[in-house]
């Protein structure tokens, strides 16, 4: 998506709306990333029982999908605005400036964690030991981070769209690598479990999982913590409505449910597979899982392909995150320019990435990120849905000519302070604060807004509501006419492109076959040696087919203007 689109302040026009496929692909690809290596392994180190993990992730991810489907997508498709544009409409430019700073800082830390993840794989090539402490123990690791960071920042400035396309190519292979990695390490965990000779039933798997992988240490963390974490892991995107920017292009609010592809492939399957990989790698290396980083886990499991997987996973996550951080800060003053701001942000992010604590403390960071952003989601939901039901005027602050909606601003600041105070006092675990904080924010905003002007009526409101109704009616008419006259142009795929696709699928099948054979024969050495071959074949052929297909599609759009979006 271009910078111009990201900074739009008007509702998008109906001709820009898209069908289901881009959203399914986006969610399936975006949530299989570098964070999965970290979070999946950290569940093991938490000392959470296997049943708690399996059940907790199931219900937590379901809650996340429902939040996307019932909250984010309906508001996005109703307003057709980005989060920034809609929040500015509600809370004013003054609030947006603070929100941009907070968002930008959070994105910097998250991107830094992913650069560190990528560097944890590159360091293996130079014989640098695992970096799992708060600070680096080898100066060469700092140099590796600076090198990886330089590449990521360069791509964030120059090649965001191309990298996004490359991430789409990577997604099927990345998903498969998690599955193959779990297959490779399953015999190792079985061998370390007394009384189990193989996985012949789910009961056998559960025994191995409980005694060797997710060993319950009877600590403070239980199934409710897992549910809460899985729900809030992407709260910035769903509960805080960050994905309005994406879902405003959806023809139907039902497309929000495509988030299930990301949650149950990336945040269920991948987290569980990463846990198996981490536990198995720790057994082989005769150490604790807390003493090894993602690079060691992947390299021990998948050899050179594992190094590549971690590099790509971290790279494809950190790059767009730095891009978004640059957008957030550049919105403070458009004269600065996104390119210049992104370079500065990238340098700061890379410096942060030199300290491994940014990924070792990722679970806590994600919780705090939700705590800081949840009140914003509560304010938007209250104004969008609750105000009309209780007779308040939506966008009342803008009708009063306020630069800052003080009710919204005070609600956000007070809610953040209250949330942090509750967590620091130990009254509630970080993962459990968000629901009561959301309720508190909603009630506080309703109370403040009612005393500051939301109860009043404004002549401009009726005009604005009528204009919005007309816009929605025009959109509905356009979509009906479009569905009754679908473009019948069929673009013939060239034979070389077809051949490249078939070879790429065969390469993926070969990767899967090696994984299965490794599981059956309990042979890690063979897959460590040979998995890189079909991997390289896949990337060459899949990239060629993708580029050729995109070029072909562009030709169709140029010759058929009605299909442009």
XYZ file of C-alpha atoms in Angstrom:
565
model
C 0.000 0.000 0.000
C 1.397 3.378 -0.937
C 2.197 6.200 1.434
C -0.562 8.269 -0.081
C -3.085 5.575 0.735
C -1.759 5.184 4.283
C -2.220 8.907 4.896
C -5.703 9.160 3.343
C -8.181 11.181 5.345
C -11.228 10.463 3.161
C -13.273 7.291 2.781
C -12.029 5.186 -0.115
C -14.163 5.015 -3.235
C -16.080 1.832 -4.209
C -13.843 1.115 -7.219
C -10.940 0.439 -4.807
C -12.736 -2.324 -2.909
C -11.319 -5.829 -3.229
C -12.609 -9.378 -3.092
C -11.811 -12.109 -0.600
C -8.529 -13.493 -1.961
C -6.139 -10.636 -0.997
C -7.381 -10.683 2.599
C -7.096 -14.444 2.935
C -3.539 -14.300 1.562
C -2.601 -11.349 3.743
C -3.676 -12.942 7.024
C -2.264 -16.360 6.131
C 1.138 -14.851 5.331
C 1.508 -12.059 7.873
C 1.135 -14.189 10.989
C 3.768 -16.805 10.198
C 6.820 -14.747 11.081
C 9.846 -14.329 13.305
C 7.752 -13.855 16.429
C 6.480 -17.427 16.114
C 9.969 -18.849 16.743
C 10.259 -16.751 19.887
C 6.776 -17.084 21.361
C 6.382 -20.801 20.629
C 9.622 -21.593 22.462
C 8.860 -19.231 25.343
C 5.677 -21.144 26.168
C 7.964 -24.087 26.911
C 10.149 -21.998 29.200
C 7.060 -20.638 30.976
C 6.417 -24.046 32.519
C 2.844 -24.205 31.217
C 1.258 -27.647 30.954
C 0.576 -29.185 27.528
C -3.208 -29.274 27.957
C -3.191 -25.634 29.054
C -1.229 -24.679 25.933
C -3.376 -26.667 23.497
C -6.703 -25.522 24.940
C -5.579 -21.997 25.803
C -4.307 -21.256 22.313
C -7.509 -22.666 20.816
C -9.842 -20.364 22.727
C -7.515 -17.346 22.809
C -7.085 -17.363 19.045
C -10.830 -17.848 18.599
C -11.415 -14.696 20.652
C -8.928 -12.829 18.447
C -10.737 -13.947 15.277
C -14.106 -12.907 16.729
C -12.690 -9.485 17.620
C -11.520 -9.006 14.036
C -14.814 -10.266 12.641
C -17.254 -8.561 15.009
C -15.459 -5.292 15.833
C -12.634 -4.295 13.491
C -14.019 -5.329 10.102
C -17.547 -3.912 10.595
C -16.182 -0.502 11.674
C -13.617 -0.510 8.849
C -16.160 -1.355 6.144
C -18.695 1.081 7.591
C -16.344 4.088 7.646
C -13.871 3.110 4.869
C -11.204 5.045 6.802
C -7.781 4.205 8.207
C -7.408 4.056 11.983
C -5.456 7.330 11.886
C -8.121 9.114 9.836
C -10.998 7.870 11.978
C -9.243 8.570 15.269
C -8.483 12.102 14.046
C -12.168 12.538 13.193
C -13.121 11.455 16.719
C -10.272 12.706 18.886
C -8.715 15.500 16.855
C -5.216 16.188 15.451
C -3.771 16.819 18.922
C -4.542 13.277 20.082
C -3.283 11.820 16.820
C 0.146 13.375 17.347
C 0.600 11.663 20.725
C -0.831 8.428 19.354
C 1.654 8.538 16.481
C 4.580 8.929 18.891
C 3.440 6.035 21.116
C 2.688 3.828 18.103
C 6.021 4.686 16.499
C 8.003 3.799 19.628
C 6.166 0.488 20.033
C 6.781 -0.388 16.377
C 10.483 0.426 16.811
C 10.850 -2.035 19.693
C 8.877 -4.734 17.847
C 10.961 -4.279 14.699
C 14.117 -4.368 16.820
C 13.091 -7.734 18.243
C 12.710 -9.122 14.732
C 16.102 -7.807 13.618
C 17.599 -9.576 16.646
C 15.792 -12.777 15.643
C 17.291 -12.598 12.143
C 20.727 -11.838 13.597
C 20.436 -14.914 15.852
C 20.548 -16.997 12.678
C 23.275 -15.028 10.882
C 25.557 -15.234 13.946
C 25.792 -19.025 13.457
C 27.699 -18.461 10.227
C 30.405 -16.638 12.222
C 30.594 -19.050 15.139
C 29.174 -16.559 17.624
C 27.615 -18.101 20.736
C 23.898 -17.823 21.587
C 22.793 -14.377 22.680
C 20.047 -14.766 25.283
C 20.970 -12.208 27.957
C 19.908 -8.610 28.294
C 23.046 -7.382 26.577
C 25.297 -8.877 23.855
C 28.294 -10.866 25.078
C 30.216 -10.768 21.783
C 30.998 -7.569 19.902
C 30.759 -9.498 16.637
C 27.045 -10.004 17.330
C 26.629 -6.229 17.402
C 28.290 -6.049 13.979
C 25.932 -8.755 12.690
C 22.927 -6.828 13.999
C 24.175 -3.623 12.377
C 24.588 -5.475 9.066
C 21.138 -7.073 9.199
C 19.625 -3.779 10.311
C 21.222 -1.907 7.407
C 19.619 -4.305 4.909
C 16.225 -4.089 6.609
C 16.266 -0.293 6.738
C 17.368 -0.038 3.097
C 14.452 -2.253 2.047
C 12.023 -0.310 4.242
C 13.040 2.881 2.443
C 13.371 1.553 -1.106
C 11.569 -1.721 -1.503
C 8.557 -2.136 0.770
C 6.175 -3.238 -1.962
C 8.670 -5.711 -3.448
C 9.415 -7.163 -0.040
C 5.695 -7.503 0.642
C 5.451 -9.506 -2.581
C 8.453 -11.592 -1.541
C 6.739 -12.264 1.798
C 3.784 -13.678 -0.118
C 6.142 -16.085 -1.884
C 7.727 -17.039 1.444
C 4.474 -17.777 3.277
C 3.777 -21.361 2.028
C 7.389 -22.388 2.592
C 7.521 -20.783 6.046
C 4.345 -22.584 7.114
C 5.806 -25.858 5.894
C 9.101 -25.270 7.731
C 7.311 -25.151 11.069
C 5.540 -28.435 10.300
C 8.729 -30.095 9.035
C 10.658 -28.832 12.056
C 8.120 -30.385 14.416
C 8.288 -33.693 12.515
C 12.087 -33.702 12.743
C 12.152 -33.069 16.492
C 9.222 -35.272 17.488
C 11.332 -38.485 17.645
C 13.857 -36.640 19.843
C 11.159 -35.715 22.352
C 9.717 -39.240 22.169
C 13.155 -40.692 22.932
C 13.390 -38.490 26.016
C 9.993 -39.621 27.336
C 9.898 -42.717 29.512
C 7.320 -45.347 28.596
C 6.616 -44.054 25.073
C 8.169 -45.684 22.018
C 6.339 -43.721 19.327
C 3.304 -41.580 18.536
C 0.572 -44.130 17.847
C -2.317 -42.133 19.262
C -3.212 -38.692 20.553
C -2.718 -40.059 24.067
C 0.914 -40.851 23.187
C 1.400 -37.329 21.856
C -0.153 -35.866 24.987
C 2.165 -37.925 27.182
C 5.251 -36.736 25.296
C 3.949 -33.154 25.229
C 3.263 -33.129 28.973
C 6.443 -34.832 30.148
C 9.050 -33.528 27.693
C 7.831 -30.418 25.866
C 5.388 -28.357 27.915
C 6.246 -29.568 31.385
C 3.891 -28.155 34.006
C 6.021 -26.617 36.741
C 2.883 -25.751 38.734
C 3.801 -22.083 38.603
C 1.537 -19.052 38.342
C 0.924 -19.386 34.599
C -2.117 -21.465 33.588
C -4.651 -21.913 30.807
C -6.261 -18.514 31.473
C -2.941 -16.750 30.929
C -2.492 -18.596 27.625
C -6.020 -17.665 26.502
C -5.468 -14.030 27.448
C -2.076 -13.829 25.743
C -3.286 -15.438 22.507
C -6.127 -12.929 22.431
C -4.023 -9.824 23.110
C -0.987 -10.816 21.021
C -2.458 -8.860 18.099
C -4.675 -6.504 20.049
C -3.028 -3.516 18.345
C -4.445 -4.817 15.061
C -7.925 -5.959 16.151
C -9.032 -4.566 19.526
C -7.224 -1.279 18.924
C -8.450 -1.293 15.302
C -5.089 -1.011 13.540
C -6.361 -3.293 10.776
C -8.977 -0.751 9.758
C -6.314 0.371 7.281
C -6.381 -3.063 5.638
C -10.050 -4.002 6.048
C -11.407 -0.692 4.741
C -10.765 -2.196 1.280
C -12.936 -5.273 1.998
C -16.151 -5.623 0.046
C -17.701 -7.393 3.029
C -17.129 -7.177 6.802
C -17.108 -10.985 6.770
C -13.536 -10.805 5.431
C -12.445 -10.077 8.993
C -12.941 -13.772 9.692
C -10.074 -14.571 7.311
C -7.920 -13.674 10.314
C -8.594 -17.289 11.348
C -6.044 -18.338 8.716
C -3.398 -16.292 10.493
C -4.429 -17.232 14.018
C -4.804 -20.966 13.566
C -1.883 -21.426 11.161
C 0.508 -18.904 12.674
C -0.603 -18.524 16.275
C -1.743 -22.083 16.897
C 0.036 -24.499 14.613
C 3.291 -22.522 14.332
C 3.515 -21.785 18.071
C 2.997 -25.453 18.909
C 5.511 -26.579 16.272
C 8.034 -24.013 17.522
C 7.584 -25.370 21.040
C 8.352 -28.896 19.836
C 11.370 -27.640 17.907
C 12.662 -25.703 20.915
C 12.256 -28.600 23.325
C 13.934 -31.027 20.902
C 16.835 -28.686 20.192
C 17.430 -28.197 23.923
C 17.582 -31.981 24.396
C 20.060 -32.456 21.549
C 22.225 -29.562 22.706
C 22.007 -30.781 26.327
C 20.950 -27.394 27.637
C 17.910 -25.424 28.747
C 15.620 -23.855 26.183
C 16.223 -20.489 27.872
C 19.926 -20.781 26.994
C 19.431 -20.977 23.212
C 18.098 -18.413 20.772
C 15.834 -18.884 17.691
C 18.868 -19.319 15.417
C 20.157 -22.316 17.383
C 16.696 -23.895 17.512
C 16.170 -23.605 13.751
C 19.732 -24.586 12.774
C 19.732 -27.660 15.042
C 16.411 -28.713 13.557
C 16.652 -27.825 9.866
C 20.302 -27.009 9.158
C 20.939 -24.289 6.560
C 17.222 -24.103 5.763
C 16.626 -23.271 9.409
C 19.032 -20.343 9.221
C 17.241 -19.127 6.107
C 13.841 -19.547 7.771
C 14.772 -17.429 10.780
C 16.410 -14.743 8.641
C 13.398 -14.462 6.343
C 10.883 -14.656 9.189
C 12.568 -11.822 11.063
C 13.258 -9.820 7.917
C 9.729 -9.915 6.495
C 8.332 -8.843 9.877
C 10.799 -6.117 10.804
C 10.745 -4.434 7.400
C 7.057 -3.437 7.245
C 7.151 -2.678 10.984
C 9.933 -0.130 10.476
C 7.969 1.208 7.513
C 4.900 1.704 9.744
C 7.021 3.321 12.452
C 8.350 5.749 9.840
C 4.804 6.538 8.745
C 3.741 7.151 12.342
C 6.536 9.623 13.052
C 6.343 11.330 9.648
C 2.664 12.068 10.288
C 3.821 14.485 13.025
C 5.269 16.762 10.363
C 4.807 15.869 6.689
C 7.631 18.243 5.767
C 10.096 15.790 7.294
C 9.353 13.225 4.591
C 8.774 9.514 5.174
C 12.120 8.468 3.671
C 14.197 10.640 5.984
C 12.156 9.685 9.041
C 12.320 5.976 8.170
C 16.116 6.106 7.985
C 16.329 7.760 11.416
C 13.783 5.323 12.865
C 15.684 2.407 11.313
C 18.963 3.505 12.889
C 17.327 3.779 16.320
C 15.609 0.405 15.864
C 18.875 -1.275 14.882
C 20.603 0.103 17.967
C 17.754 -1.298 20.098
C 18.163 -4.665 18.334
C 21.763 -4.993 19.537
C 20.422 -6.000 22.963
C 18.851 -9.494 22.899
C 16.398 -8.577 25.678
C 14.064 -7.149 23.027
C 13.081 -10.650 21.945
C 13.603 -12.501 25.237
C 11.087 -10.113 26.840
C 8.686 -10.183 23.891
C 5.729 -11.674 25.782
C 5.737 -8.894 28.346
C 6.232 -6.251 25.667
C 3.212 -7.478 23.697
C 1.141 -7.277 26.873
C 2.228 -3.694 27.531
C 1.617 -2.786 23.899
C -1.979 -3.924 24.315
C -2.286 -2.025 27.593
C -1.171 1.241 25.989
C -3.364 0.918 22.897
C -6.535 -0.768 24.236
C -8.088 2.507 25.533
C -7.952 3.936 21.998
C -9.981 0.983 20.722
C -12.489 1.482 23.539
C -12.908 5.168 22.657
C -13.497 4.428 18.961
C -15.970 1.602 19.627
C -17.859 3.758 22.137
C -18.183 6.692 19.764
C -18.994 4.560 16.717
C -21.546 2.169 18.213
C -22.635 3.346 21.661
C -23.126 7.047 20.980
C -25.996 6.603 18.472
C -27.716 4.146 20.830
C -27.694 6.487 23.846
C -28.492 9.698 21.987
C -24.979 11.204 21.925
C -23.630 12.977 18.820
C -20.779 11.236 17.027
C -17.773 13.445 16.169
C -19.154 16.129 18.506
C -15.680 17.431 19.327
C -14.932 18.241 15.682
C -18.289 20.036 15.371
C -17.237 22.203 18.321
C -14.078 23.092 16.415
C -11.739 21.497 18.960
C -8.195 20.653 17.920
C -8.133 18.005 20.639
C -11.037 16.007 22.028
C -10.112 16.428 25.685
C -12.534 13.715 26.775
C -10.715 11.222 24.550
C -7.278 12.534 25.455
C -7.911 12.408 29.211
C -9.495 8.947 28.922
C -6.458 7.564 27.119
C -3.884 9.067 29.491
C -5.768 8.161 32.674
C -6.493 4.627 31.425
C -2.830 4.022 30.601
C -1.761 5.263 34.032
C -4.387 3.140 35.793
C -3.444 0.050 33.773
C 0.266 0.426 34.517
C -0.434 1.114 38.205
C -2.604 -1.997 38.521
C 0.066 -4.156 36.872
C 2.925 -2.714 38.905
C 0.982 -3.159 42.146
C 0.469 -6.825 41.325
C -3.325 -6.555 41.549
C -3.804 -8.259 38.181
C -1.495 -10.088 35.804
C -0.573 -7.996 32.766
C -2.558 -10.268 30.433
C -5.746 -9.903 32.509
C -5.832 -6.121 32.738
C -7.100 -5.400 29.252
C -10.769 -6.386 29.615
C -11.392 -4.372 32.809
C -9.280 -1.563 31.335
C -11.459 -1.530 28.212
C -14.614 -1.298 30.361
C -13.039 1.435 32.518
C -12.005 3.414 29.416
C -15.481 3.125 27.909
C -17.264 4.322 31.055
C -14.760 7.139 31.622
C -15.081 8.370 28.031
C -18.882 8.261 28.141
C -18.872 10.248 31.372
C -16.387 12.880 30.210
C -17.925 13.232 26.741
C -21.408 13.725 28.215
C -20.180 16.719 30.229
C -18.099 18.247 27.423
C -20.645 18.407 24.618
C -21.529 14.944 23.296
C -25.130 15.310 24.544
C -25.657 18.466 22.505
C -27.050 18.597 18.974
C -25.172 20.228 16.112
C -26.581 21.340 12.730
C -23.446 20.013 11.032
C -24.164 16.517 12.353
C -27.342 16.049 10.328
C -25.586 17.214 7.151
C -22.619 14.897 7.788
C -24.859 11.900 8.547
C -26.825 12.473 5.339
C -23.608 12.704 3.305
C -22.398 9.475 4.884
C -25.707 7.737 4.090
C -25.452 8.899 0.479
C -21.875 7.567 0.274
C -22.944 4.161 1.569
C -25.911 4.024 -0.821
C -23.641 4.848 -3.761
C -21.198 2.154 -2.659
C -23.984 -0.441 -2.424
C -25.265 0.495 -5.886
C -21.759 0.201 -7.325
C -21.181 -3.238 -5.772
C -24.524 -4.524 -7.081
C -23.766 -3.327 -10.595
C -20.253 -4.777 -10.407
C -21.489 -8.215 -9.331
C -23.982 -8.312 -12.215
C -21.337 -7.467 -14.831
C -18.189 -9.368 -13.868
C -15.251 -8.829 -16.178
C -14.988 -11.864 -18.456
C -11.420 -11.346 -19.627
C -9.379 -14.508 -19.190
C -5.643 -14.087 -19.069
C -3.767 -17.091 -20.431
C -0.840 -18.122 -18.268
C 2.377 -18.629 -20.295
C 3.720 -22.194 -20.371
C 6.971 -21.247 -18.607
C 5.047 -19.675 -15.745
C 2.887 -22.786 -15.425
C 5.991 -24.961 -15.427
C 7.615 -22.792 -12.742
C 4.499 -23.107 -10.575
C 4.444 -26.886 -10.936
C 8.130 -27.128 -10.056
C 7.651 -24.871 -7.009
C 4.799 -27.098 -5.792
C 6.960 -30.167 -6.362
C 9.748 -28.525 -4.354
C 7.371 -27.941 -1.437
C 6.232 -31.548 -1.706
C 9.887 -32.630 -1.564
C 10.409 -30.580 1.617
C 7.385 -32.275 3.161
C 8.632 -35.703 2.063
C 12.026 -35.105 3.690
C 10.264 -34.091 6.895
C 8.119 -37.213 6.918
C 11.095 -39.456 6.193
C 13.067 -37.774 8.953
C 10.228 -38.554 11.361
C 9.836 -42.149 10.198
C 13.572 -42.941 10.102
C 14.502 -40.737 13.075
C 17.143 -39.177 10.840
C 18.021 -35.533 11.417
C 21.331 -35.510 9.537
C 19.815 -36.200 6.120
C 17.258 -33.415 6.318
C 19.858 -30.979 7.684
C 21.996 -31.714 4.622
C 19.424 -31.934 1.836
C 16.454 -29.747 2.806
C 18.220 -26.684 1.424
C 18.093 -28.115 -2.124
C 14.285 -28.161 -2.650
C 14.148 -24.942 -0.631
C 16.334 -23.101 -3.154
C 14.433 -24.659 -6.063
C 11.184 -23.423 -4.531
C 12.370 -19.847 -4.102
C 13.779 -19.579 -7.622
C 10.697 -20.996 -9.359
C 8.044 -19.474 -7.082
C 9.620 -16.018 -7.328
C 9.814 -16.246 -11.108
C 6.184 -17.387 -11.358
C 5.012 -14.634 -9.008
C 6.852 -11.847 -10.853
C 5.614 -13.104 -14.212
C 2.042 -13.368 -12.931
C 2.101 -9.843 -11.469
C 3.448 -8.459 -14.757
C 0.679 -10.269 -16.593
C -1.976 -8.919 -14.238
C -0.628 -5.393 -14.697
C -0.993 -5.781 -18.456
C -4.633 -6.831 -17.995
C -5.322 -3.839 -15.745
C -3.785 -1.467 -18.312
C -5.907 -2.862 -21.149
C -9.058 -3.164 -19.000
C -9.403 0.010 -16.874
C -12.658 -1.240 -15.322
C -10.689 -3.866 -13.375
C -8.348 -1.373 -11.732
C -8.585 -1.122 -7.983
